């Protein structure tokens, strides 16, 4: 859980700074974290966040 909290803090900083490329990487890590734990609700939520930032990088 400590790793998740670290990623979340970094993600929030990236979002604040409009650094979509870094936000994509962090959201992808967070997705994998929740998928490995079998939490489909959180996985789905972060998958959407990942896709939103990915679209903004192109």
JSON list of C-alpha atoms in Angstrom, two decimals:
[
{"chain": "A", "resi": 1, "resn": "UNK", "atom": "CA", "xyz": [0.00, 0.00, 0.00]},
{"chain": "A", "resi": 2, "resn": "UNK", "atom": "CA", "xyz": [2.94, 2.32, 0.65]},
{"chain": "A", "resi": 3, "resn": "UNK", "atom": "CA", "xyz": [3.98, 2.04, -3.01]},
{"chain": "A", "resi": 4, "resn": "UNK", "atom": "CA", "xyz": [0.44, 2.95, -4.10]},
{"chain": "A", "resi": 5, "resn": "UNK", "atom": "CA", "xyz": [0.46, 6.02, -1.87]},
{"chain": "A", "resi": 6, "resn": "UNK", "atom": "CA", "xyz": [3.80, 7.06, -3.34]},
{"chain": "A", "resi": 7, "resn": "UNK", "atom": "CA", "xyz": [2.51, 6.66, -6.91]},
{"chain": "A", "resi": 8, "resn": "UNK", "atom": "CA", "xyz": [-0.67, 8.53, -6.04]},
{"chain": "A", "resi": 9, "resn": "UNK", "atom": "CA", "xyz": [1.26, 11.47, -4.59]},
{"chain": "A", "resi": 10, "resn": "UNK", "atom": "CA", "xyz": [3.49, 11.61, -7.67]},
{"chain": "A", "resi": 11, "resn": "UNK", "atom": "CA", "xyz": [0.44, 11.34, -9.94]},
{"chain": "A", "resi": 12, "resn": "UNK", "atom": "CA", "xyz": [-1.28, 14.26, -8.23]},
{"chain": "A", "resi": 13, "resn": "UNK", "atom": "CA", "xyz": [1.83, 16.41, -8.69]},
{"chain": "A", "resi": 14, "resn": "UNK", "atom": "CA", "xyz": [2.01, 15.48, -12.39]},
{"chain": "A", "resi": 15, "resn": "UNK", "atom": "CA", "xyz": [-1.65, 16.26, -12.88]},
{"chain": "A", "resi": 16, "resn": "UNK", "atom": "CA", "xyz": [-1.22, 19.63, -11.19]},
{"chain": "A", "resi": 17, "resn": "UNK", "atom": "CA", "xyz": [1.72, 20.40, -13.47]},
{"chain": "A", "resi": 18, "resn": "UNK", "atom": "CA", "xyz": [-0.08, 19.11, -16.60]},
{"chain": "A", "resi": 19, "resn": "UNK", "atom": "CA", "xyz": [2.70, 16.56, -17.18]},
{"chain": "A", "resi": 20, "resn": "UNK", "atom": "CA", "xyz": [0.53, 14.06, -19.04]},
{"chain": "A", "resi": 21, "resn": "UNK", "atom": "CA", "xyz": [3.42, 11.83, -20.13]},
{"chain": "A", "resi": 22, "resn": "UNK", "atom": "CA", "xyz": [4.47, 11.16, -16.54]},
{"chain": "A", "resi": 23, "resn": "UNK", "atom": "CA", "xyz": [0.84, 10.84, -15.46]},
{"chain": "A", "resi": 24, "resn": "UNK", "atom": "CA", "xyz": [0.39, 8.09, -18.08]},
{"chain": "A", "resi": 25, "resn": "UNK", "atom": "CA", "xyz": [3.30, 6.12, -16.61]},
{"chain": "A", "resi": 26, "resn": "UNK", "atom": "CA", "xyz": [2.06, 6.51, -13.05]},
{"chain": "A", "resi": 27, "resn": "UNK", "atom": "CA", "xyz": [-1.54, 5.65, -13.91]},
{"chain": "A", "resi": 28, "resn": "UNK", "atom": "CA", "xyz": [-0.32, 2.53, -15.71]},
{"chain": "A", "resi": 29, "resn": "UNK", "atom": "CA", "xyz": [1.60, 1.47, -12.58]},
{"chain": "A", "resi": 30, "resn": "UNK", "atom": "CA", "xyz": [-1.45, 2.13, -10.42]},
{"chain": "A", "resi": 31, "resn": "UNK", "atom": "CA", "xyz": [-3.61, 0.04, -12.79]},
{"chain": "A", "resi": 32, "resn": "UNK", "atom": "CA", "xyz": [-1.20, -2.86, -12.49]},
{"chain": "A", "resi": 33, "resn": "UNK", "atom": "CA", "xyz": [-1.18, -2.50, -8.70]},
{"chain": "A", "resi": 34, "resn": "UNK", "atom": "CA", "xyz": [-4.97, -2.81, -8.46]},
{"chain": "A", "resi": 35, "resn": "UNK", "atom": "CA", "xyz": [-5.17, -5.53, -11.10]},
{"chain": "A", "resi": 36, "resn": "UNK", "atom": "CA", "xyz": [-2.66, -7.65, -9.16]},
{"chain": "A", "resi": 37, "resn": "UNK", "atom": "CA", "xyz": [-4.85, -7.27, -6.08]},
{"chain": "A", "resi": 38, "resn": "UNK", "atom": "CA", "xyz": [-8.02, -8.21, -7.95]},
{"chain": "A", "resi": 39, "resn": "UNK", "atom": "CA", "xyz": [-9.78, -4.90, -7.26]},
{"chain": "A", "resi": 40, "resn": "UNK", "atom": "CA", "xyz": [-11.67, -4.43, -10.52]},
{"chain": "A", "resi": 41, "resn": "UNK", "atom": "CA", "xyz": [-13.41, -1.21, -9.44]},
{"chain": "A", "resi": 42, "resn": "UNK", "atom": "CA", "xyz": [-10.13, 0.60, -8.76]},
{"chain": "A", "resi": 43, "resn": "UNK", "atom": "CA", "xyz": [-8.50, -0.99, -11.80]},
{"chain": "A", "resi": 44, "resn": "UNK", "atom": "CA", "xyz": [-11.32, 0.27, -14.05]},
{"chain": "A", "resi": 45, "resn": "UNK", "atom": "CA", "xyz": [-11.16, 3.75, -12.52]},
{"chain": "A", "resi": 46, "resn": "UNK", "atom": "CA", "xyz": [-7.41, 4.04, -13.07]},
{"chain": "A", "resi": 47, "resn": "UNK", "atom": "CA", "xyz": [-7.64, 2.53, -16.55]},
{"chain": "A", "resi": 48, "resn": "UNK", "atom": "CA", "xyz": [-9.91, 5.43, -17.50]},
{"chain": "A", "resi": 49, "resn": "UNK", "atom": "CA", "xyz": [-7.44, 7.91, -15.97]},
{"chain": "A", "resi": 50, "resn": "UNK", "atom": "CA", "xyz": [-4.65, 6.25, -17.94]},
{"chain": "A", "resi": 51, "resn": "UNK", "atom": "CA", "xyz": [-6.61, 6.50, -21.21]},
{"chain": "A", "resi": 52, "resn": "UNK", "atom": "CA", "xyz": [-7.53, 10.16, -20.58]},
{"chain": "A", "resi": 53, "resn": "UNK", "atom": "CA", "xyz": [-3.91, 11.18, -20.08]},
{"chain": "A", "resi": 54, "resn": "UNK", "atom": "CA", "xyz": [-2.74, 9.02, -22.96]},
{"chain": "A", "resi": 55, "resn": "UNK", "atom": "CA", "xyz": [-5.09, 10.89, -25.31]},
{"chain": "A", "resi": 56, "resn": "UNK", "atom": "CA", "xyz": [-3.68, 14.21, -24.12]},
{"chain": "A", "resi": 57, "resn": "UNK", "atom": "CA", "xyz": [-0.10, 13.20, -24.92]},
{"chain": "A", "resi": 58, "resn": "UNK", "atom": "CA", "xyz": [-0.77, 12.74, -28.64]}
]
